[in-house]
Short mmCIF file of C-alpha atoms and ligand atoms in Angstrom, two decimals:
data_model
loop_
_atom_site.label_atom_id
_atom_site.label_comp_id
_atom_site.label_asym_id
_atom_site.label_seq_id
_atom_site.Cartn_x
_atom_site.Cartn_y
_atom_site.Cartn_z
CA MET K 166 -27.83 16.45 7.41
CA THR K 167 -31.45 16.44 6.33
CA ASN K 168 -34.63 14.98 7.81
CA VAL K 169 -33.65 13.41 11.05
CA GLN K 170 -35.73 10.24 11.17
CA GLN K 171 -36.41 8.21 14.23
CA THR K 172 -35.32 4.62 14.34
CA ALA K 173 -36.69 1.51 15.94
CA ALA K 174 -34.14 1.96 18.71
CA GLY K 175 -36.12 4.87 20.06
CA PRO K 176 -36.26 8.62 19.79
CA GLN K 177 -33.32 9.17 22.09
CA THR K 178 -30.74 7.21 20.16
CA VAL K 179 -27.93 9.34 18.73
CA LEU K 180 -25.44 6.76 17.58
CA GLU K 181 -26.01 3.12 16.97
CA ALA K 182 -24.02 0.15 15.76
CA ARG K 183 -25.92 -2.85 14.45
CA GLY K 184 -24.44 -6.28 13.98
CA ILE K 185 -20.90 -4.97 13.63
CA ARG K 186 -18.39 -7.49 12.38
CA LYS K 187 -14.76 -6.80 11.75
CA SER K 188 -12.00 -9.07 10.53
CA PHE K 189 -8.32 -8.36 10.03
CA GLY K 190 -7.24 -10.88 7.43
CA GLY K 191 -8.49 -14.20 8.73
CA LEU K 192 -8.88 -12.96 12.30
CA GLU K 193 -12.46 -12.09 13.25
CA VAL K 194 -12.16 -9.48 15.99
CA LEU K 195 -15.81 -8.40 16.26
CA LYS K 196 -18.43 -11.09 15.83
CA GLY K 197 -21.68 -9.17 15.56
CA VAL K 198 -21.91 -6.40 18.12
CA ASP K 199 -24.83 -4.05 18.81
CA VAL K 200 -24.36 -0.79 20.65
CA THR K 201 -26.75 2.09 21.11
CA LEU K 202 -25.94 5.44 22.60
CA ALA K 203 -28.88 7.49 23.81
CA ARG K 204 -28.58 11.26 24.06
CA GLY K 205 -26.76 12.18 27.25
CA GLU K 206 -25.85 8.60 28.02
CA VAL K 207 -22.41 7.44 29.11
CA VAL K 208 -21.52 3.89 28.15
CA GLY K 209 -18.47 2.19 29.60
CA LEU K 210 -16.76 -0.45 27.47
CA ILE K 211 -14.69 -2.90 29.46
CA GLY K 212 -13.03 -6.19 28.66
CA PRO K 213 -9.72 -8.01 28.51
CA SER K 214 -6.91 -6.77 26.32
CA GLY K 215 -7.44 -7.91 22.75
CA SER K 216 -11.18 -8.41 23.19
CA GLY K 217 -11.91 -5.82 20.49
CA LYS K 218 -12.76 -2.70 22.53
CA SER K 219 -10.61 -0.37 20.44
CA THR K 220 -11.79 -1.90 17.21
CA LEU K 221 -15.41 -1.46 18.27
CA ILE K 222 -15.10 2.15 19.36
CA ARG K 223 -13.11 2.90 16.17
CA CYS K 224 -15.94 1.42 14.11
CA LEU K 225 -18.31 3.93 15.72
CA ASN K 226 -16.62 6.79 13.83
CA MET K 227 -15.60 4.60 10.90
CA MET K 228 -11.92 4.87 11.71
CA GLU K 229 -12.14 1.13 11.09
CA LYS K 230 -14.50 0.13 8.31
CA PRO K 231 -16.68 -2.71 9.61
CA THR K 232 -16.71 -5.84 7.45
CA GLY K 233 -20.36 -6.34 8.34
CA GLY K 234 -23.24 -4.52 9.98
CA SER K 235 -23.91 -0.82 9.98
CA VAL K 236 -23.34 2.38 11.90
CA ILE K 237 -26.34 4.67 12.21
CA PHE K 238 -26.07 8.29 13.25
CA ARG K 239 -29.28 10.19 14.10
CA GLY K 240 -31.25 7.64 12.13
CA HIS K 241 -29.04 7.79 9.04
CA LYS K 242 -26.98 4.88 7.88
CA ILE K 243 -23.36 5.80 7.32
CA GLY K 244 -22.19 5.07 3.78
CA LYS K 245 -18.78 4.06 2.51
CA SER K 246 -17.73 7.40 1.08
CA PHE K 247 -16.41 10.46 2.84
CA ARG K 248 -19.13 12.71 1.49
CA ASP K 249 -22.90 12.40 1.87
CA ARG K 250 -24.16 10.52 -1.15
CA ASP K 251 -27.38 8.91 -2.40
CA GLY K 252 -29.29 9.32 0.84
CA THR K 253 -26.51 7.94 3.04
CA THR K 254 -24.58 10.08 5.45
CA GLY K 255 -20.88 10.37 4.66
CA ILE K 256 -18.05 9.43 6.96
CA GLY K 257 -16.92 13.06 7.04
CA THR K 258 -20.29 14.20 8.36
CA LEU K 259 -20.27 11.46 10.98
CA ARG K 260 -16.84 12.49 12.23
CA ARG K 261 -17.78 16.16 12.40
CA HIS K 262 -20.42 15.21 14.95
CA VAL K 263 -18.69 12.32 16.71
CA GLY K 264 -15.40 13.24 18.36
CA MET K 265 -12.65 10.86 19.39
CA VAL K 266 -9.87 11.03 21.96
CA PHE K 267 -6.93 8.65 21.68
CA GLN K 268 -4.75 6.81 24.15
CA HIS K 269 -1.61 8.49 22.83
CA PHE K 270 -3.17 11.98 22.47
CA ASN K 271 -2.00 12.42 18.86
CA LEU K 272 -1.74 16.17 19.21
CA PHE K 273 -0.34 17.99 16.18
CA PRO K 274 3.26 18.69 17.25
CA HIS K 275 3.81 21.48 14.72
CA LYS K 276 0.90 23.49 16.06
CA THR K 277 0.46 25.34 19.33
CA VAL K 278 -2.12 24.30 21.89
CA LEU K 279 -4.50 26.96 20.59
CA GLN K 280 -3.93 25.96 16.97
CA ASN K 281 -4.55 22.32 17.83
CA VAL K 282 -7.95 23.27 19.16
CA THR K 283 -8.92 25.70 16.37
CA GLU K 284 -7.70 23.50 13.52
CA GLY K 285 -10.92 21.48 13.18
CA PRO K 286 -13.39 24.37 13.33
CA ILE K 287 -11.34 26.49 10.91
CA VAL K 288 -10.44 23.82 8.37
CA VAL K 289 -13.45 21.53 8.55
CA CYS K 290 -16.30 23.88 9.56
CA ASN K 291 -14.97 27.11 7.99
CA THR K 292 -15.49 28.90 11.28
CA PRO K 293 -13.96 32.41 11.18
CA ARG K 294 -10.62 32.41 12.98
CA ALA K 295 -11.60 34.96 15.62
CA GLU K 296 -14.69 33.01 16.56
CA ALA K 297 -12.79 29.71 16.59
CA GLU K 298 -10.12 31.17 18.85
CA GLU K 299 -12.63 32.62 21.23
CA ARG K 300 -14.37 29.26 21.60
CA ALA K 301 -11.03 27.46 21.88
CA MET K 302 -9.94 29.75 24.69
CA ALA K 303 -13.17 29.06 26.56
CA LEU K 304 -12.57 25.31 26.18
CA LEU K 305 -8.93 25.59 27.24
CA ALA K 306 -10.05 27.51 30.30
CA GLU K 307 -12.50 24.72 31.07
CA VAL K 308 -9.76 22.08 31.00
CA GLY K 309 -7.46 24.41 32.96
CA LEU K 310 -4.94 25.15 30.20
CA ALA K 311 -5.72 28.68 29.09
CA GLU K 312 -2.26 29.90 30.00
CA LYS K 313 -0.67 27.19 27.81
CA ARG K 314 -2.34 28.43 24.64
CA ASN K 315 0.94 29.32 22.92
CA ALA K 316 2.90 26.30 24.09
CA TYR K 317 3.78 23.46 21.73
CA PRO K 318 2.65 19.94 22.70
CA SER K 319 6.22 18.77 23.35
CA HIS K 320 6.32 21.15 26.31
CA LEU K 321 3.27 19.67 28.01
CA SER K 322 2.91 16.82 30.49
CA GLY K 323 0.89 13.78 29.44
CA GLY K 324 -2.09 14.89 31.46
CA GLN K 325 -1.98 18.35 29.88
CA LYS K 326 -1.68 16.83 26.41
CA GLN K 327 -4.73 14.70 26.97
CA ARG K 328 -6.74 17.66 28.23
CA VAL K 329 -5.78 19.59 25.09
CA ALA K 330 -6.83 16.58 23.01
CA ILE K 331 -10.22 16.61 24.74
CA ALA K 332 -10.56 20.35 24.09
CA ARG K 333 -9.65 19.73 20.45
CA ALA K 334 -12.44 17.18 20.15
CA LEU K 335 -14.93 19.43 21.96
CA ALA K 336 -14.13 22.35 19.67
CA MET K 337 -16.09 20.56 16.95
CA GLN K 338 -19.13 20.74 19.27
CA PRO K 339 -19.66 17.00 18.91
CA GLU K 340 -22.86 15.23 19.84
CA VAL K 341 -20.94 12.15 20.89
CA LEU K 342 -17.46 11.69 22.27
CA LEU K 343 -15.54 8.43 21.94
CA LEU K 344 -12.69 7.87 24.38
CA ASP K 345 -10.28 4.96 23.99
CA GLU K 346 -8.21 4.31 27.12
CA VAL K 347 -7.42 7.98 27.42
CA THR K 348 -5.57 7.59 30.71
CA SER K 349 -3.63 4.41 29.94
CA ALA K 350 -0.52 6.22 28.72
CA LEU K 351 -0.40 8.58 31.70
CA ASP K 352 1.71 8.50 34.83
CA PRO K 353 -0.55 7.50 37.73
CA GLU K 354 -0.44 10.94 39.34
CA LEU K 355 -1.75 12.55 36.13
CA VAL K 356 -4.74 10.24 35.65
CA GLY K 357 -6.98 12.14 38.05
CA GLU K 358 -6.87 15.49 36.24
CA VAL K 359 -8.03 13.86 33.00
CA LEU K 360 -10.73 11.78 34.68
CA ASN K 361 -12.05 14.93 36.35
CA VAL K 362 -12.50 16.60 32.98
CA ILE K 363 -14.40 13.58 31.68
CA ARG K 364 -16.54 13.43 34.80
CA ARG K 365 -17.48 17.06 34.30
CA LEU K 366 -18.45 16.35 30.68
CA ALA K 367 -20.64 13.49 31.86
CA ASP K 368 -22.32 15.77 34.39
CA ASP K 369 -22.95 18.31 31.63
CA GLY K 370 -24.81 15.66 29.67
CA MET K 371 -22.25 14.79 27.00
CA THR K 372 -23.00 11.51 25.24
CA MET K 373 -19.95 9.31 25.55
CA ALA K 374 -18.57 5.85 24.89
CA ILE K 375 -15.59 5.23 27.14
CA VAL K 376 -13.13 2.37 26.87
CA THR K 377 -11.30 2.15 30.17
CA HIS K 378 -9.51 -0.04 32.65
CA GLU K 379 -10.36 2.37 35.49
CA MET K 380 -13.10 0.19 36.97
CA ALA K 381 -14.05 2.51 39.81
CA PHE K 382 -14.29 5.43 37.42
CA ALA K 383 -16.36 3.45 34.93
CA ALA K 384 -18.75 2.30 37.65
CA ASP K 385 -19.04 5.85 38.85
CA VAL K 386 -19.50 7.76 35.61
CA ALA K 387 -21.20 5.28 33.27
CA ASP K 388 -24.94 4.78 32.99
CA ARG K 389 -24.42 1.44 31.34
CA ILE K 390 -21.53 -1.00 31.11
CA LEU K 391 -20.75 -3.30 28.18
CA PHE K 392 -18.41 -6.18 28.86
CA LEU K 393 -16.71 -7.29 25.69
CA ASP K 394 -14.98 -10.64 25.45
CA GLU K 395 -13.57 -12.29 22.34
CA GLY K 396 -15.46 -9.97 20.03
CA ARG K 397 -18.87 -10.30 21.63
CA ILE K 398 -20.79 -8.33 24.22
CA VAL K 399 -21.12 -10.86 26.98
CA VAL K 400 -22.73 -8.72 29.67
CA GLU K 401 -24.63 -5.46 29.46
CA GLY K 402 -26.17 -3.57 32.37
CA LYS K 403 -25.97 -0.87 34.99
CA PRO K 404 -22.72 -0.56 36.95
CA ASP K 405 -24.49 -2.01 40.00
CA GLU K 406 -25.40 -5.14 38.05
CA THR K 407 -22.05 -5.50 36.33
CA ILE K 408 -18.84 -4.07 37.77
CA ARG K 409 -20.05 -3.84 41.36
CA ASN K 410 -21.99 -7.12 41.50
CA PRO K 411 -20.97 -9.29 38.59
CA THR K 412 -22.98 -12.49 38.20
CA ASN K 413 -21.40 -13.60 34.94
CA GLU K 414 -18.40 -15.78 35.68
CA ARG K 415 -16.04 -14.26 33.10
CA LEU K 416 -16.97 -10.74 34.09
CA ALA K 417 -16.49 -11.58 37.77
CA SER K 418 -13.04 -12.94 37.15
CA PHE K 419 -12.17 -9.94 34.93
CA VAL K 420 -13.36 -7.40 37.51
CA SER K 421 -11.67 -9.19 40.41
CA ARG K 422 -8.31 -8.54 38.76
CA PHE K 423 -8.81 -4.81 39.37
CA ASN K 424 -9.65 -5.09 43.07
CA HIS K 425 -6.38 -5.14 44.89
CA MET M 1461 59.14 22.32 -9.92
CA TYR M 1462 55.94 23.20 -11.80
CA ARG M 1463 55.52 26.88 -12.52
CA TRP M 1464 51.96 27.95 -12.03
CA ASP M 1465 50.69 30.43 -14.54
CA PHE M 1466 47.13 31.56 -14.13
CA SER M 1467 47.49 34.47 -16.51
CA VAL M 1468 46.40 32.31 -19.47
CA ILE M 1469 43.31 31.33 -17.53
CA TRP M 1470 42.07 34.93 -17.26
CA GLN M 1471 41.96 35.08 -21.03
CA TYR M 1472 39.37 32.34 -20.95
CA TRP M 1473 37.53 33.57 -17.88
CA ASP M 1474 34.35 34.14 -19.93
CA LEU M 1475 34.28 30.46 -20.85
CA PHE M 1476 34.50 29.44 -17.22
CA MET M 1477 31.73 31.84 -16.28
CA TYR M 1478 29.53 30.63 -19.10
CA GLY M 1479 30.19 27.05 -18.10
CA LEU M 1480 29.40 27.82 -14.47
CA TRP M 1481 26.21 29.53 -15.56
CA LEU M 1482 25.11 26.45 -17.50
CA THR M 1483 25.97 24.23 -14.56
CA VAL M 1484 23.73 26.37 -12.36
CA VAL M 1485 20.95 26.36 -14.96
CA TYR M 1486 21.07 22.57 -15.37
CA THR M 1487 21.19 22.06 -11.63
CA PHE M 1488 18.23 24.28 -10.82
CA GLY M 1489 16.27 23.27 -13.89
CA SER M 1490 16.64 19.60 -13.07
CA ILE M 1491 15.88 20.19 -9.39
CA VAL M 1492 12.60 21.93 -10.25
CA LEU M 1493 11.61 19.26 -12.77
CA GLY M 1494 12.90 16.56 -10.44
CA VAL M 1495 10.69 17.84 -7.61
CA LEU M 1496 7.65 17.71 -9.88
CA ILE M 1497 8.54 14.18 -11.00
CA GLY M 1498 9.31 13.19 -7.42
CA LEU M 1499 5.96 14.45 -6.14
CA LEU M 1500 4.11 12.67 -8.91
CA VAL M 1501 5.98 9.41 -8.39
CA CYS M 1502 5.61 9.65 -4.62
CA ALA M 1503 1.86 10.21 -5.02
CA ALA M 1504 1.65 7.23 -7.39
CA ARG M 1505 3.44 4.99 -4.93
CA LEU M 1506 1.26 6.04 -2.02
CA SER M 1507 -1.96 6.06 -4.06
CA GLY M 1508 -2.84 2.49 -3.21
CA TRP M 1509 -3.39 1.78 -6.90
CA MET M 1510 -1.34 -1.28 -7.74
CA ILE M 1511 -0.72 -0.31 -11.37
CA PHE M 1512 0.43 3.27 -10.66
CA SER M 1513 2.59 2.09 -7.82
CA LEU M 1514 4.22 -0.57 -9.98
CA ILE M 1515 5.00 1.82 -12.83
CA ALA M 1516 6.44 4.37 -10.40
CA ARG M 1517 8.52 1.74 -8.65
CA THR M 1518 9.90 0.41 -11.92
CA TYR M 1519 10.94 3.89 -13.00
CA GLN M 1520 12.63 4.51 -9.66
CA GLU M 1521 14.59 1.29 -9.70
CA ILE M 1522 15.80 1.79 -13.27
CA PHE M 1523 17.08 5.27 -12.52
CA ARG M 1524 18.50 4.47 -9.13
CA CYS M 1525 20.27 1.33 -10.27
CA THR M 1526 22.07 2.67 -13.33
CA PRO M 1527 24.87 5.24 -13.26
CA LEU M 1528 23.94 8.73 -14.40
CA LEU M 1529 26.70 8.54 -17.02
CA VAL M 1530 25.07 5.47 -18.54
CA GLN M 1531 21.69 7.21 -18.55
CA LEU M 1532 23.11 10.25 -20.33
CA LEU M 1533 24.75 8.13 -23.01
CA TRP M 1534 21.62 6.07 -23.45
CA PHE M 1535 19.27 9.05 -23.76
CA TYR M 1536 21.52 10.88 -26.17
CA TYR M 1537 22.75 8.05 -28.39
CA ALA M 1538 20.33 5.14 -27.96
CA PHE M 1539 16.93 6.66 -27.24
CA PRO M 1540 16.78 8.62 -30.57
CA LEU M 1541 17.25 5.37 -32.50
CA LEU M 1542 14.45 3.78 -30.54
CA VAL M 1543 11.89 6.52 -31.21
CA GLY M 1544 13.26 7.64 -34.56
CA ILE M 1545 13.79 11.29 -33.71
CA SER M 1546 17.06 12.88 -32.80
CA ILE M 1547 17.09 14.94 -29.63
CA ASP M 1548 19.21 17.90 -28.81
CA ASN M 1549 22.04 17.17 -26.38
CA ARG M 1550 20.81 19.94 -24.09
CA VAL M 1551 17.33 18.44 -23.99
CA ALA M 1552 18.77 14.99 -23.37
CA ALA M 1553 20.89 16.38 -20.55
CA MET M 1554 18.05 18.20 -18.81
CA LEU M 1555 15.69 15.24 -19.25
CA THR M 1556 18.16 12.72 -17.89
CA LEU M 1557 19.26 14.85 -14.95
CA SER M 1558 15.62 15.47 -13.99
CA LEU M 1559 14.58 11.86 -14.28
CA TYR M 1560 17.62 10.80 -12.31
CA VAL M 1561 17.15 13.16 -9.39
CA GLY M 1562 13.36 12.72 -9.48
CA ALA M 1563 13.75 9.04 -8.65
CA PHE M 1564 15.72 9.93 -5.52
CA TYR M 1565 13.46 12.81 -4.55
CA ALA M 1566 10.43 10.53 -4.78
CA GLU M 1567 12.03 8.20 -2.26
CA ILE M 1568 12.92 11.08 0.06
CA PHE M 1569 9.35 12.44 -0.10
CA ARG M 1570 7.87 9.00 0.44
CA GLY M 1571 10.14 8.28 3.38
CA GLY M 1572 9.23 11.62 4.95
CA ILE M 1573 5.51 11.02 4.64
CA LEU M 1574 5.69 7.43 5.88
CA SER M 1575 7.78 8.51 8.87
CA ILE M 1576 4.84 10.50 10.26
CA ASP M 1577 2.98 8.51 12.88
CA ARG M 1578 -0.33 7.01 11.75
CA GLY M 1579 -1.94 8.63 14.79
CA GLN M 1580 -1.48 12.05 13.18
CA ARG M 1581 -3.61 11.11 10.20
CA GLU M 1582 -6.15 9.48 12.51
CA ALA M 1583 -6.39 12.55 14.73
CA ALA M 1584 -6.95 14.70 11.65
CA ALA M 1585 -9.57 12.29 10.34
CA ALA M 1586 -11.27 12.21 13.74
CA ILE M 1587 -12.04 15.93 13.56
CA GLY M 1588 -13.59 15.45 10.14
CA MET M 1589 -10.71 16.26 7.79
CA SER M 1590 -10.65 14.62 4.39
CA ASN M 1591 -7.59 12.59 3.39
CA TRP M 1592 -6.31 15.51 1.38
CA GLN M 1593 -6.84 18.03 4.20
CA ALA M 1594 -5.05 15.73 6.63
CA MET M 1595 -2.20 15.34 4.18
CA ARG M 1596 -1.83 19.03 3.44
CA ARG M 1597 -2.37 20.50 6.91
CA ILE M 1598 -1.02 17.82 9.22
CA VAL M 1599 1.21 15.24 7.50
CA MET M 1600 3.04 17.29 4.89
CA PRO M 1601 4.23 20.14 7.13
CA GLN M 1602 5.76 17.62 9.52
CA ALA M 1603 7.14 15.43 6.73
CA PHE M 1604 8.66 18.49 5.05
CA LYS M 1605 10.80 19.25 8.08
CA ARG M 1606 11.97 15.68 8.31
CA MET M 1607 12.91 15.32 4.67
CA LEU M 1608 14.56 18.70 4.24
CA PRO M 1609 18.12 17.63 5.19
CA ALA M 1610 18.03 14.65 2.80
CA PHE M 1611 16.51 16.85 0.10
CA ILE M 1612 19.24 19.46 0.40
CA ASN M 1613 21.90 16.77 0.45
CA GLN M 1614 20.55 15.20 -2.75
CA SER M 1615 20.45 18.64 -4.37
CA VAL M 1616 24.10 19.31 -3.53
CA ILE M 1617 24.99 15.98 -5.11
CA GLN M 1618 22.93 17.00 -8.11
CA PHE M 1619 25.04 20.11 -8.58
CA LYS M 1620 28.13 17.93 -8.80
CA ASN M 1621 26.39 15.38 -11.00
CA THR M 1622 25.75 17.96 -13.70
CA SER M 1623 29.46 17.77 -14.53
CA LEU M 1624 28.67 14.50 -16.34
CA VAL M 1625 26.67 16.27 -19.05
CA SER M 1626 29.99 17.32 -20.55
CA VAL M 1627 30.28 13.80 -22.02
CA ILE M 1628 27.43 14.64 -24.39
CA SER M 1629 29.03 17.99 -25.20
CA VAL M 1630 26.87 20.25 -23.11
CA ALA M 1631 29.09 23.25 -22.39
CA ASP M 1632 28.92 23.19 -18.61
CA LEU M 1633 31.75 24.10 -16.27
CA ALA M 1634 33.55 20.74 -16.64
CA TYR M 1635 33.26 20.90 -20.42
CA MET M 1636 34.63 24.44 -20.52
CA ALA M 1637 37.57 23.50 -18.33
CA ALA M 1638 38.43 20.82 -20.87
CA VAL M 1639 38.09 23.36 -23.67
CA VAL M 1640 40.42 25.80 -21.93
CA ASN M 1641 42.88 22.99 -21.29
CA GLY M 1642 42.80 22.13 -24.99
CA GLN M 1643 43.58 25.71 -25.90
CA THR M 1644 46.27 26.40 -23.31
CA TYR M 1645 47.81 22.98 -22.57
CA ARG M 1646 47.59 24.03 -18.93
CA PRO M 1647 45.67 21.12 -17.29
CA LEU M 1648 46.79 21.96 -13.78
CA GLU M 1649 45.50 25.53 -13.94
CA SER M 1650 42.38 24.73 -15.97
CA TYR M 1651 41.19 21.93 -13.77
CA THR M 1652 42.20 23.62 -10.52
CA VAL M 1653 40.15 26.68 -11.44
CA MET M 1654 37.24 24.39 -12.29
CA ALA M 1655 37.52 22.67 -8.89
CA ALA M 1656 37.79 26.00 -7.12
CA LEU M 1657 34.64 27.26 -8.82
CA TYR M 1658 32.69 24.15 -7.74
CA ILE M 1659 33.91 24.71 -4.17
CA ALA M 1660 33.07 28.42 -4.33
CA VAL M 1661 29.45 27.57 -5.03
CA LEU M 1662 28.99 24.42 -2.99
CA PHE M 1663 30.84 25.31 0.19
CA PRO M 1664 28.42 28.13 1.13
CA LEU M 1665 25.49 25.89 0.17
CA THR M 1666 26.61 23.03 2.40
CA GLN M 1667 27.12 25.49 5.25
CA ILE M 1668 23.57 26.76 4.82
CA ALA M 1669 22.35 23.17 4.69
CA ASP M 1670 24.11 22.35 7.96
CA TRP M 1671 22.67 25.47 9.56
CA ILE M 1672 19.14 24.56 8.46
CA GLU M 1673 19.59 21.04 9.77
CA ARG M 1674 20.77 22.30 13.16
CA ARG M 1675 17.84 24.71 13.39
CA LEU M 1676 15.39 21.92 12.60
CA ARG M 1677 16.89 19.74 15.32
CA VAL M 1678 16.57 22.49 17.88
CA SER M 1679 12.93 23.19 17.04
CA ASP M 1680 11.88 19.57 17.66
N1 ADP P 2726 -5.05 -3.00 12.29
C1 ADP P 2726 -5.04 -4.26 12.75
N2 ADP P 2726 -4.53 -5.26 12.01
C2 ADP P 2726 -4.53 -6.52 12.45
N3 ADP P 2726 -5.00 -6.91 13.63
C3 ADP P 2726 -5.53 -5.97 14.44
C4 ADP P 2726 -5.57 -4.59 14.03
N4 ADP P 2726 -6.15 -3.89 15.03
C5 ADP P 2726 -6.44 -4.77 16.00
N5 ADP P 2726 -6.07 -6.02 15.65
C6 ADP P 2726 -6.27 -7.22 16.45
O1 ADP P 2726 -7.60 -7.26 16.86
C7 ADP P 2726 -7.71 -7.76 18.17
C8 ADP P 2726 -8.47 -6.77 19.02
O2 ADP P 2726 -7.72 -5.60 19.15
P1 ADP P 2726 -8.26 -4.33 19.91
O3 ADP P 2726 -9.56 -3.92 19.33
O4 ADP P 2726 -7.18 -3.33 19.90
O5 ADP P 2726 -8.48 -4.89 21.37
P2 ADP P 2726 -8.55 -4.10 22.75
O6 ADP P 2726 -8.66 -2.66 22.48
O7 ADP P 2726 -9.75 -4.67 23.44
O8 ADP P 2726 -7.30 -4.46 23.49
C9 ADP P 2726 -6.29 -8.02 18.67
O9 ADP P 2726 -6.02 -9.39 18.51
C10 ADP P 2726 -5.45 -7.20 17.73
O10 ADP P 2726 -4.21 -7.80 17.55
MG1 MG P 2727 -7.39 -1.01 22.92
#
């Protein structure tokens, strides 16, 4: 990337979505959504199933191509092509700097834990293998899986898989991490170990957008909450003004479903 | 009671060996060409370009929905009239065998690639890989394992299918057996030796195929 320019959204903004619209066939799933992520900020995305949370977070790394609006990374509009072209930043560049973790882990089953983590740096960044492995081992140690480096994903528990997936994303040294319901596919007793890793990342100042149904966790870790409903951001604010003390009627009824 | 007499067969052993050699050559030649055709056709079908996909699909359906025997006859006797040049029976045989097996290979390759979960491609894309990198490093290695049993199976069938080239006078094993029979009037011996030679080659190959398939299942 060249010449990092500042945008109207302020000097701190790393990743921004402006007026995002997305339709699948005739179904409009996102109806003009704005999101900004400031450096070091953690944004929690909550909302009912089918409200468009996944679609929105997937637009942020162009995994879904928005039908309207734009994604802006470090002041540069993201173009349609994979490569940087004509003054726009390419999708490939965006994804090298914006990591994503999936609900179903999507680890590479034919590669060991270590190879899963080194794959991106080696293939995409041309990092020398030795250096990539050294960094991968440090990351695996951080998520508590150093001793599993030679295991294949099929031999890991769900919680272990997800921690490897987080290490894989971190190996690219991303500026932003996008997490889409990363604990939803886990057995309840394995949720905690993954949330702890994310909490530690938040404490270390990682910029994150987190889609989650773990309300207590979201309230705890997020600086700002976005409540999405039917493709629009209905409420935006600090956890104290949203999850903990909802004034909006729809948000209140949504949140109350999680307080048993 | 029929009196077996294989002694006459040994006189013509060279013919059998030459025929077997040609059978092997046509099998492996058409497998190599068929793989190239199959990859190309598979790429065309997955390219997302309507026109390429349609052409590839049409080719596949034509070759999958006509018997190989019909294709051989058509390419040797009819095709030359259409284009106004005569083609050598050996060329017609190799061409037809390759086009035939290529249509099946393309479907095996395509099925293998489509069987890989979309999440794999997305995970590769999410760490910045291009479509081609994701295909080569993540999708293809997994697809390869899945399609290998079907690929080997199709190739074994191909070995047997080459026997049909004898109808356009290519001197493969089946053709040579008929030649020997014509010389010796010993159909039982001639054709039994032919069958035994097919078994001698294919039985070890099917055993290896089974072994590979078992190993792949274990490693999943
Ligand atoms: N690839 C797709 N094709 C068609 N419809 C889709 C696709 N992805 C999502 N949708 C639809 O978009 C809506 C929002 O989906 P999603 O973003 O996954 O919601 P959430 O993550 O909030 O549950 C749903 O109605 C879903 O069926
Ligand atoms: Mg979702």
